[in-house]
Coordinates of C-alpha atoms and ligand atoms in Angstrom, one line a residue:
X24 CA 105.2 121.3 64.9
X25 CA 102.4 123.7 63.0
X26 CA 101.4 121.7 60.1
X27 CA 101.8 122.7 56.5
X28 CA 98.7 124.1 55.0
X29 CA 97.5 122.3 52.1
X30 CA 95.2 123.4 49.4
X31 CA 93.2 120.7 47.3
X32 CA 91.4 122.5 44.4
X33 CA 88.9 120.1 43.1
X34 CA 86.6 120.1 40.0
X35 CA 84.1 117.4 38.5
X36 CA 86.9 114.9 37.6
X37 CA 87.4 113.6 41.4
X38 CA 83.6 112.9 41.7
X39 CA 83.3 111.3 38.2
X40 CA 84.2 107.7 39.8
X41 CA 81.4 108.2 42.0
X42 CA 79.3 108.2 39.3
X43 CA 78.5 111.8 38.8
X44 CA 78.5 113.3 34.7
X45 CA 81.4 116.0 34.5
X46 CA 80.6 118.7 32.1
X47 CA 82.8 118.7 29.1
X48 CA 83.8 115.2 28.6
X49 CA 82.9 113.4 25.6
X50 CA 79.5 111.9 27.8
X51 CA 79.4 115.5 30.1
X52 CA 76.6 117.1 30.9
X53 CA 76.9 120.1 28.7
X54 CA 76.5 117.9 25.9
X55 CA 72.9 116.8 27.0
X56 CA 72.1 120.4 27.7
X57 CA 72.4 124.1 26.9
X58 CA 73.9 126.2 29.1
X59 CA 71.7 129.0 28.4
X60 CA 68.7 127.0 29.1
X61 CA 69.6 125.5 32.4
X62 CA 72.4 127.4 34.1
X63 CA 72.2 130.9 33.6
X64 CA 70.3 134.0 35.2
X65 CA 68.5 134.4 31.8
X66 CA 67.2 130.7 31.6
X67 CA 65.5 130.9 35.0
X68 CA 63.8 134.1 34.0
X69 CA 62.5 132.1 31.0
X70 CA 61.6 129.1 32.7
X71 CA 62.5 128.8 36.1
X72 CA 61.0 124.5 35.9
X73 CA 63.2 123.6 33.3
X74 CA 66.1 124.9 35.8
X75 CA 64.7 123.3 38.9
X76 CA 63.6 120.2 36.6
X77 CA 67.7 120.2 35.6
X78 CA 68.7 120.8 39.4
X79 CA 66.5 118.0 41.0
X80 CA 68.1 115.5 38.3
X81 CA 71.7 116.4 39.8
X82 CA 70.5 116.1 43.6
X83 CA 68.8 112.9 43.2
X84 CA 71.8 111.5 41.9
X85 CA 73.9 113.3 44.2
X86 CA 71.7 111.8 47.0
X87 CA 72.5 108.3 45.3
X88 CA 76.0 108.6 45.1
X89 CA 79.2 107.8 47.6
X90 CA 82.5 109.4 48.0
X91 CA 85.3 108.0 46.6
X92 CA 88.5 107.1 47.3
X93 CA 89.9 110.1 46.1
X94 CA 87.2 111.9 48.9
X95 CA 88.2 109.6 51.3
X96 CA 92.7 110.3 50.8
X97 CA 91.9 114.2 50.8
X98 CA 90.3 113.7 54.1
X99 CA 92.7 111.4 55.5
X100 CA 95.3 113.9 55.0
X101 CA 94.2 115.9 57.4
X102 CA 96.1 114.1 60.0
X103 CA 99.5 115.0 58.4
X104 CA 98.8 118.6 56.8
X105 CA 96.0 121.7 57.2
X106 CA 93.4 120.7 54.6
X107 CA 91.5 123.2 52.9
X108 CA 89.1 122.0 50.1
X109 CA 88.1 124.0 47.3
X110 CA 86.0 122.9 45.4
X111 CA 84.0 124.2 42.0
X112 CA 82.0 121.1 42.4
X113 CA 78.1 121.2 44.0
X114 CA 77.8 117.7 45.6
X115 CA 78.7 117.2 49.0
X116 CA 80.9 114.0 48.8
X117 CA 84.0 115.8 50.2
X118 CA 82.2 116.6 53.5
X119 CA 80.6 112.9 53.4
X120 CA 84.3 111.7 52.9
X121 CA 85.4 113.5 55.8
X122 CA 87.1 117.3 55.0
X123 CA 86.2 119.2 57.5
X124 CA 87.1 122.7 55.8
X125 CA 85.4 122.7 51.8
X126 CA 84.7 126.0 50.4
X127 CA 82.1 125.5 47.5
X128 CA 82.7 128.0 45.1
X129 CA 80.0 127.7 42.7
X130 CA 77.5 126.7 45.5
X131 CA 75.7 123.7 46.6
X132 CA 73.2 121.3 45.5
X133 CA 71.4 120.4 48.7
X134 CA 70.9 124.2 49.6
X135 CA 68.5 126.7 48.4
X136 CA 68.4 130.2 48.6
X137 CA 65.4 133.1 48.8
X138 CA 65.2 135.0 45.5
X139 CA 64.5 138.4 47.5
X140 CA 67.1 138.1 50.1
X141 CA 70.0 136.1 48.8
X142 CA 71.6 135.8 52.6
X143 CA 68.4 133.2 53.1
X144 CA 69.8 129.9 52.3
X145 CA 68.0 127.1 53.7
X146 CA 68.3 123.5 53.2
X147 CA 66.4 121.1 50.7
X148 CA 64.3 118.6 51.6
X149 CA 64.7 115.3 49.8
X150 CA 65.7 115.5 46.4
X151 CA 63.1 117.8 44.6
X152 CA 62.8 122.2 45.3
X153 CA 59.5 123.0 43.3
X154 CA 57.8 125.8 41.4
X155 CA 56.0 127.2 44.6
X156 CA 58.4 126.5 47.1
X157 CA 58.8 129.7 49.4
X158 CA 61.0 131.3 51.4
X159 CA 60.0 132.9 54.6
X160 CA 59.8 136.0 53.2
X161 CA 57.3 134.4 50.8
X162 CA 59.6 134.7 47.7
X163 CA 60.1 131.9 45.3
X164 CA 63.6 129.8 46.4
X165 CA 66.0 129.3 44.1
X166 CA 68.7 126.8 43.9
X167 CA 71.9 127.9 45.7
X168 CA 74.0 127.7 42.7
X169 CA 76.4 130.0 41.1
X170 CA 75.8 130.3 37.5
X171 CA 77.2 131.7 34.7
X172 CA 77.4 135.5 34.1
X173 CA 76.8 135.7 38.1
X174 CA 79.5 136.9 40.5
X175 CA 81.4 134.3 42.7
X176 CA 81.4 135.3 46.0
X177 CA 83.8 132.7 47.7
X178 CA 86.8 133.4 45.3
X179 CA 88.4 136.1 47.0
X180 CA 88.6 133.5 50.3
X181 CA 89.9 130.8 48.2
X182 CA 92.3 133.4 46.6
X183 CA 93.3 134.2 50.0
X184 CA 93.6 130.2 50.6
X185 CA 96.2 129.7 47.9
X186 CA 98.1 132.6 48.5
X187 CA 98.9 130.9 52.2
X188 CA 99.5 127.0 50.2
X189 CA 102.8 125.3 51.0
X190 CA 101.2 123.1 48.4
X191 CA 98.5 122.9 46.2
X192 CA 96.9 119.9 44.9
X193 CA 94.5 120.3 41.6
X194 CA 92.3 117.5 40.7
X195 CA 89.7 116.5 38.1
X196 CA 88.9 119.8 36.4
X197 CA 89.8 121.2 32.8
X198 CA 90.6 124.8 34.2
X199 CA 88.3 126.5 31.3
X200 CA 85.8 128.0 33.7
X201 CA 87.2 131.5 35.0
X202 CA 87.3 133.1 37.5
X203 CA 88.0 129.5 39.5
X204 CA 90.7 128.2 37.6
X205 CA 92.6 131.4 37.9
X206 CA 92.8 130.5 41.5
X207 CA 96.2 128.4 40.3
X208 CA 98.1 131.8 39.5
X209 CA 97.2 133.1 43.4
X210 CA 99.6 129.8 44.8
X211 CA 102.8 131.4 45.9
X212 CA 106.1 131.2 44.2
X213 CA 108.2 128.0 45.1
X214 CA 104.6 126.6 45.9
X215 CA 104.6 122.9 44.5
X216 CA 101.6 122.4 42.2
X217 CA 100.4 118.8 41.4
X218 CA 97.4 118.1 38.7
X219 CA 95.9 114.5 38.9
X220 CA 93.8 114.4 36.0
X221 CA 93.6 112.0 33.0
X222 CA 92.6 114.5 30.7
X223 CA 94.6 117.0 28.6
X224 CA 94.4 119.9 30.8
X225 CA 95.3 123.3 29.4
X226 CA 97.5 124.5 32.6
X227 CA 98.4 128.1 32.5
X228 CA 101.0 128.1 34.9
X229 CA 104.4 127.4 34.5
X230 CA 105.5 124.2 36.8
X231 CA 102.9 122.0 37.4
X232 CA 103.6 118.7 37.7
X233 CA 100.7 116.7 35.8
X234 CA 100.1 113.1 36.8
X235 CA 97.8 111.9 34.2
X236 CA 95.8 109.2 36.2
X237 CA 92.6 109.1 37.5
X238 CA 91.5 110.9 40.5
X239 CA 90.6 107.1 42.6
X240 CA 94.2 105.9 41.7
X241 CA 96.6 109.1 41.3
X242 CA 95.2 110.5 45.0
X243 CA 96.1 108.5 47.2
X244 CA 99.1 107.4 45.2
X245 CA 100.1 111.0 45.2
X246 CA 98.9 111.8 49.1
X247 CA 100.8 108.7 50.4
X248 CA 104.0 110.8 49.0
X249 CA 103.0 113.9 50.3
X250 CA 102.3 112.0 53.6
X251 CA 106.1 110.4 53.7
X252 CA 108.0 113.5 52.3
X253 CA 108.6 112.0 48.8
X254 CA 106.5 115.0 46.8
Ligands
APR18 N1 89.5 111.4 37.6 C1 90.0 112.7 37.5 N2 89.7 113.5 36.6 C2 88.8 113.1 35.7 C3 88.2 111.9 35.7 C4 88.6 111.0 36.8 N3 88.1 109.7 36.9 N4 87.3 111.8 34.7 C5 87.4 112.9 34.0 N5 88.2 113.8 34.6 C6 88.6 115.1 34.3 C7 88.6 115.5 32.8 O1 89.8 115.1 32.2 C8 88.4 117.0 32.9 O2 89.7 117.7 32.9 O3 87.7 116.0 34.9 C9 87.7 117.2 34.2 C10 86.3 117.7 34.1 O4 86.3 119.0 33.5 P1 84.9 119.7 33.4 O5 83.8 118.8 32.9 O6 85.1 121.0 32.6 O7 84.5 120.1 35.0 P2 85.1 121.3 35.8 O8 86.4 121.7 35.5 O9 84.8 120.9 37.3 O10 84.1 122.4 35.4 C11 84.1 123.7 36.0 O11 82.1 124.3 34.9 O12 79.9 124.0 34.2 C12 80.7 124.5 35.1 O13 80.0 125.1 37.2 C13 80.4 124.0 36.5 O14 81.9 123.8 38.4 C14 81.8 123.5 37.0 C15 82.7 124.3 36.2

């Protein structure tokens, strides 16, 4: 029997037990730091170290860090439904967990891409990309990150993802950065939406069911029902 195809939209929240800041939590990382001064077009025009400076803090630790077992159930589902992984987030824990299909939508944190030819991504080694470091076009690299005010090339494939869910699973994320979260509105009609999250998450879709736990508990809790027919 073809196995049902489903969608696991993920955001900072199911990497936050592994130790990594979300953004807009009382301790987030936008409370440390500016948008506009780290994460923008305009900021790396202005000063393209204090970016890279920003960047190479969220690798190392990234680097440091382990997948959960919120990771870890995603991946495990695999042998009972098609996985596909979106994910807003720029570590790589899901693939070290064991998803074999993640589509990063706002890029990733051990790539880096050539500032003249934005095809050119290459890997970074170790945990630092430097003022200097070239392409091999000999243009500056930049890292391969999608910030704000830029376009987000991946959405219309994970648009296309949702619109083919038999379910969709949302977790960790507070929805308030579009275009991503308008992914949820793409899931079909009749589509059964879960949101594990411990937050108070502003859902603009009528239906979800929101299972206020934390991503290390409410996953697996939640995937050994989806796994047994119970959700
Ligand atoms: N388990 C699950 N969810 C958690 C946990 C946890 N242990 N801890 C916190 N959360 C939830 C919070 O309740 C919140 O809803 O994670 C969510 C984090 O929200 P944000 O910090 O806004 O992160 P996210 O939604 O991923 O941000 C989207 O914003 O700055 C950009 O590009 C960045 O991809 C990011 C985007």
């Amino acid at each position: 029997m073809e196995k049902r195809k489903l969608v696991v939209f993920t955001g900072a929240g199911v990497s936050a037990e592994s130790g990594l800041r979300t953004f807009r939590d009382s301790d987030g990382l936008w409370e440390e730091y500016r948008i506009e001064e780290v994460a923008t077009p305009e900021a790396w025009r202005a000063d393209p170290r204090k970016v890279l400076h920003f960047y190479d803090l969220r690798r190392a630790q990234v680097l440091a860090a382990s997948p959960n077992a919120a990771h870890r159930a995603i991946a495990e589902l695999e042998a009972h439904f098609e996985v596909q992984v979106v994910t807003q987030n720029i570590d790589d824990l899901h693939e070290r967990a064991g998803s074999s299909k993640v589509l990063h939508l706002h890029g990733e944190i051990r790539l880096a891409r050539s500032t003249a030819d934005p095809s050119l991504v290459v890997p970074v080694n170790g945990a630092s990309l430097a003022w200097g470091d070239r392409c091999s076009l000999g243009s500056q690299l930049r890292p391969h990150i999608v910030w704000f005010g830029e376009e987000v090339p991946l959405l219309p494939r994970a648009a296309e993802h949702v619109a083919q869910a038999d379910v969709l699973l949302v977790v960790g994320t507070s929805l308030q950065v579009y275009p991503a979260a308008g992914l949820l509105q793409f899931a079909p009609a009749g589509c059964p939406v879960y949101l594990v999250d411990p937050g108070n998450v502003a859902v603009r879709r009528a239906g979800v069911q929101h299972l206020r736990r934390t991503a290390s508990e409410g996953v697996p809790w939640l995937a050994a029902r989806l796994v047994n027919g119970e959700a």
